[in-house]
Short mmCIF file of C-alpha atoms in Angstrom, two decimals:
data_model
loop_
_atom_site.label_atom_id
_atom_site.label_comp_id
_atom_site.label_asym_id
_atom_site.label_seq_id
_atom_site.Cartn_x
_atom_site.Cartn_y
_atom_site.Cartn_z
CA UNK A 46 31.33 155.27 -72.22
CA UNK A 47 31.05 153.83 -68.69
CA UNK A 48 34.11 152.07 -67.45
CA UNK A 49 33.43 148.35 -66.88
CA UNK A 50 33.73 147.02 -63.34
CA UNK A 51 36.78 144.98 -62.26
CA UNK A 52 34.71 141.82 -62.21
CA UNK A 53 33.37 142.40 -65.67
CA UNK A 54 36.85 143.16 -67.07
CA UNK A 55 38.26 139.98 -65.44
CA UNK A 56 35.43 137.93 -66.86
CA UNK A 57 35.54 139.40 -70.36
CA UNK A 58 39.34 139.16 -70.37
CA UNK A 59 39.31 135.45 -69.56
CA UNK A 60 36.74 134.77 -72.29
CA UNK A 61 39.05 136.54 -74.73
CA UNK A 62 41.99 134.59 -73.34
CA UNK A 63 40.24 131.27 -73.94
CA UNK A 64 39.49 132.26 -77.54
CA UNK A 65 43.07 133.48 -77.97
CA UNK A 66 44.34 130.14 -76.69
CA UNK A 67 42.26 128.35 -79.38
CA UNK A 68 43.74 130.64 -81.97
CA UNK A 69 47.28 130.10 -80.77
CA UNK A 70 47.14 126.31 -80.46
CA UNK A 71 45.23 125.67 -83.68
CA UNK A 72 47.45 128.13 -85.52
CA UNK A 73 50.63 126.49 -84.33
CA UNK A 74 49.27 123.11 -85.45
CA UNK A 75 47.96 124.04 -88.90
CA UNK A 76 50.47 126.76 -89.88
CA UNK A 77 53.70 125.36 -88.41
CA UNK A 78 53.58 121.72 -87.37
CA UNK A 79 51.49 120.23 -90.20
CA UNK A 80 53.41 121.95 -93.05
CA UNK A 81 56.66 120.93 -91.39
CA UNK A 82 55.58 117.28 -91.32
CA UNK A 83 54.16 117.16 -94.87
CA UNK A 84 56.64 119.26 -96.80
CA UNK A 85 55.84 120.11 -100.42
CA UNK A 86 55.24 116.65 -101.85
CA UNK A 87 51.82 115.33 -102.83
CA UNK A 88 53.09 111.77 -102.19
CA UNK A 89 54.00 112.68 -98.59
CA UNK A 90 50.67 114.40 -98.09
CA UNK A 91 48.88 111.35 -99.49
CA UNK A 92 50.72 109.08 -97.11
CA UNK A 93 49.57 111.33 -94.24
CA UNK A 94 46.16 112.28 -95.56
CA UNK A 95 44.64 112.20 -92.07
CA UNK A 96 47.18 114.81 -90.90
CA UNK A 97 46.46 116.92 -93.97
CA UNK A 98 42.70 116.86 -93.14
CA UNK A 99 43.42 117.57 -89.50
CA UNK A 100 45.38 120.67 -90.59
CA UNK A 101 42.33 121.87 -92.57
CA UNK A 102 40.04 121.29 -89.56
CA UNK A 103 42.44 123.13 -87.28
CA UNK A 104 42.58 126.08 -89.66
CA UNK A 105 38.77 126.26 -89.68
CA UNK A 106 38.76 126.26 -85.92
CA UNK A 107 41.39 128.99 -85.88
CA UNK A 108 39.29 131.17 -88.21
CA UNK A 109 36.16 130.77 -86.09
CA UNK A 110 38.03 131.61 -82.91
CA UNK A 111 39.78 134.51 -84.54
CA UNK A 112 36.45 135.88 -85.75
CA UNK A 113 35.13 135.87 -82.19
CA UNK A 114 38.38 137.03 -80.46
CA UNK A 115 38.23 140.77 -81.35
CA UNK A 116 34.52 140.80 -80.47
CA UNK A 117 35.44 139.49 -77.05
CA UNK A 118 38.22 142.06 -76.69
CA UNK A 119 36.04 144.99 -77.72
CA UNK A 120 34.16 145.42 -74.43
CA UNK A 121 37.53 145.23 -72.59
CA UNK A 122 38.90 148.30 -74.42
CA UNK A 123 35.94 150.17 -75.93
CA UNK A 124 35.80 152.70 -73.10
CA UNK A 125 39.54 153.47 -73.52
CA UNK A 126 39.40 154.50 -77.20
CA UNK A 127 36.33 153.45 -79.10
CA UNK A 128 37.74 154.23 -82.55
CA UNK A 129 40.84 152.15 -81.90
CA UNK A 130 38.66 149.30 -80.56
CA UNK A 131 36.49 149.42 -83.70
CA UNK A 132 39.58 149.42 -85.93
CA UNK A 133 40.95 146.41 -83.98
CA UNK A 134 37.75 144.47 -84.63
CA UNK A 135 37.43 145.50 -88.32
CA UNK A 136 41.07 144.63 -89.19
CA UNK A 137 40.93 141.28 -87.50
CA UNK A 138 37.57 140.33 -89.02
CA UNK A 139 38.79 141.37 -92.51
CA UNK A 140 41.44 138.61 -92.37
CA UNK A 141 38.94 135.77 -91.97
CA UNK A 142 37.53 135.75 -95.57
CA UNK A 143 41.10 135.88 -96.90
CA UNK A 144 42.07 132.98 -94.67
CA UNK A 145 39.08 130.90 -95.75
CA UNK A 146 39.86 131.70 -99.39
CA UNK A 147 43.37 130.38 -98.87
CA UNK A 148 41.98 127.27 -97.14
CA UNK A 149 39.74 126.54 -100.14
CA UNK A 150 42.88 125.96 -102.19
CA UNK A 151 44.17 123.47 -99.67
CA UNK A 152 40.88 121.68 -99.86
CA UNK A 153 41.20 121.53 -103.70
CA UNK A 154 44.16 119.20 -103.17
CA UNK A 155 42.11 116.62 -101.24
CA UNK A 156 41.07 114.62 -104.36
CA UNK A 157 44.66 114.68 -105.53
CA UNK A 158 45.75 112.78 -102.44
CA UNK A 159 43.68 109.76 -103.51
CA UNK A 160 45.35 109.34 -106.88
CA UNK A 161 49.08 109.86 -106.41
CA UNK A 162 49.71 106.36 -107.79
CA UNK A 163 48.38 107.46 -111.21
CA UNK A 164 49.84 110.30 -113.31
CA UNK A 165 52.32 111.22 -110.63
CA UNK A 166 53.92 114.21 -112.32
CA UNK A 167 50.53 115.78 -113.19
CA UNK A 168 49.31 115.28 -109.63
CA UNK A 169 52.48 116.69 -108.10
CA UNK A 170 52.16 119.77 -110.39
CA UNK A 171 48.49 120.28 -109.50
CA UNK A 172 49.29 119.85 -105.81
CA UNK A 173 52.12 122.35 -105.97
CA UNK A 174 49.81 124.86 -107.71
CA UNK A 175 47.15 124.48 -105.06
CA UNK A 176 49.64 124.96 -102.27
CA UNK A 177 51.10 128.02 -103.98
CA UNK A 178 47.64 129.61 -104.26
CA UNK A 179 46.97 128.79 -100.62
CA UNK A 180 50.27 130.41 -99.67
CA UNK A 181 49.44 133.56 -101.61
CA UNK A 182 46.05 133.72 -99.80
CA UNK A 183 47.76 133.32 -96.46
CA UNK A 184 50.23 136.10 -97.33
CA UNK A 185 47.30 138.44 -97.92
CA UNK A 186 45.59 137.31 -94.72
CA UNK A 187 48.81 137.80 -92.75
CA UNK A 188 48.82 141.50 -93.65
CA UNK A 189 45.64 141.85 -91.57
CA UNK A 190 47.03 139.52 -88.91
CA UNK A 191 49.56 142.23 -88.40
CA UNK A 192 47.44 145.31 -88.87
CA UNK A 193 44.98 144.36 -86.15
CA UNK A 194 47.83 144.12 -83.68
CA UNK A 195 48.51 147.85 -84.07
CA UNK A 196 45.29 149.12 -82.47
CA UNK A 197 45.34 146.21 -80.06
CA UNK A 198 48.82 147.09 -78.88
CA UNK A 199 47.96 150.75 -78.68
CA UNK A 200 44.92 149.93 -76.48
CA UNK A 201 47.05 147.78 -74.21
CA UNK A 202 49.61 150.54 -73.84
CA UNK A 203 47.10 153.29 -73.29
CA UNK A 204 44.87 151.41 -70.84
CA UNK A 205 47.39 149.48 -68.78
CA UNK A 206 44.86 146.67 -68.45
CA UNK A 207 47.54 144.20 -69.53
CA UNK A 208 51.29 144.63 -68.89
CA UNK A 209 52.53 147.44 -71.12
CA UNK A 210 55.44 145.40 -72.30
CA UNK A 211 52.89 143.21 -74.13
CA UNK A 212 51.55 146.34 -75.85
CA UNK A 213 55.04 147.17 -77.08
CA UNK A 214 55.56 143.63 -78.36
CA UNK A 215 52.17 143.73 -80.14
CA UNK A 216 53.01 146.98 -81.85
CA UNK A 217 56.44 145.77 -82.95
CA UNK A 218 54.91 142.47 -84.10
CA UNK A 219 52.24 144.24 -86.09
CA UNK A 220 54.87 146.32 -87.83
CA UNK A 221 56.86 143.15 -88.39
CA UNK A 222 53.95 141.46 -90.18
CA UNK A 223 53.54 144.47 -92.48
CA UNK A 224 57.29 144.64 -93.20
CA UNK A 225 57.34 140.92 -94.02
CA UNK A 226 54.40 141.16 -96.44
CA UNK A 227 55.67 144.16 -98.34
CA UNK A 228 59.32 143.19 -98.00
CA UNK A 229 58.51 139.88 -99.71
CA UNK A 230 57.52 141.85 -102.82
CA UNK A 231 60.84 143.75 -103.04
CA UNK A 232 63.74 142.15 -104.92
CA UNK A 233 66.75 141.27 -102.75
CA UNK A 234 64.68 141.89 -99.63
CA UNK A 235 62.44 138.89 -100.22
CA UNK A 236 65.35 136.51 -99.80
CA UNK A 237 66.95 138.33 -96.82
CA UNK A 238 67.47 136.09 -93.79
CA UNK A 239 66.34 138.75 -91.30
CA UNK A 240 62.88 138.93 -92.85
CA UNK A 241 61.84 135.67 -91.21
CA UNK A 242 62.46 137.06 -87.76
CA UNK A 243 60.53 140.30 -87.92
CA UNK A 244 57.37 138.61 -86.68
CA UNK A 245 59.00 137.29 -83.50
CA UNK A 246 57.77 140.14 -81.25
CA UNK A 247 54.22 139.23 -82.37
CA UNK A 248 54.63 135.65 -81.20
CA UNK A 249 55.83 136.77 -77.75
CA UNK A 250 53.24 139.48 -77.53
CA UNK A 251 50.29 137.35 -78.59
CA UNK A 252 51.18 134.30 -76.51
CA UNK A 253 51.90 136.57 -73.53
CA UNK A 254 48.59 138.40 -73.97
CA UNK A 255 46.75 135.08 -74.37
CA UNK A 256 48.20 133.62 -71.14
CA UNK A 257 47.73 136.86 -69.14
CA UNK A 258 44.10 137.15 -70.16
CA UNK A 259 43.42 133.52 -69.53
CA UNK A 260 44.99 133.52 -66.05
CA UNK A 261 44.21 137.00 -64.81
CA UNK A 262 41.68 138.60 -67.12
CA UNK A 263 42.00 142.37 -67.66
CA UNK A 264 42.68 144.90 -64.95
CA UNK A 265 41.20 148.36 -64.47
CA UNK A 266 44.42 150.01 -65.54
CA UNK A 267 44.59 153.76 -65.94
CA UNK A 268 41.10 153.89 -67.47
CA UNK A 269 39.63 152.66 -64.25
CA UNK A 270 41.13 155.38 -62.12
CA UNK A 271 38.87 158.44 -61.93
CA UNK A 272 40.48 161.81 -62.30
CA UNK A 273 41.38 163.61 -59.11
CA UNK A 274 38.90 166.32 -58.06
CA UNK A 275 40.07 169.90 -58.55
CA UNK A 276 41.66 171.57 -55.59
CA UNK A 277 39.32 173.77 -53.64
CA UNK A 278 39.95 177.50 -53.74
CA UNK A 279 40.84 178.85 -50.40
#
């Protein structure tokens, strides 16, 4: 496959960076800030129903951007290792239906937020059930949020089109996601304090990759350097 020009790599990289920024910002809002504000109570969610709905909207935006992100990254890395680039796209795209399935359970709770003043215990129980189902769906989606980072990190390392330290962080972060998902199923490991930190390399790697792509695009790296011609025979 023909190596893209520097201008094309820079342009495609910045498009991917813009999509990555949408994923990062919407994800931080709907997966971290909103749950931190609402807690686990239906009464609290009802008092901040607008924030609850905003979290749903942000999650939808994140899924759309995350569906497009690997497609934008594919032309940046396809000439480096096509199989790894296809795997990156497939694993990322596979997470989107799981994420939307989880979101459907959060949307089930919307009617409950209008009737908290009624049978409070029943509403709280139904709300807790919907959030638990949503959490289970997100746990499944997070497996693929980690798996796609493995070919992505490998492509960054092999190509040198982004700083290779980001490739290392992406690989470690992808492994961390997988460890967290499967570790959460193992007794005694599920409650271990260290398990919550195994995804930290992913956060640094993804935010770093996002900002690098957005600001600088992708470089030619090693894939853009043609091999040296063979030495002439005297």
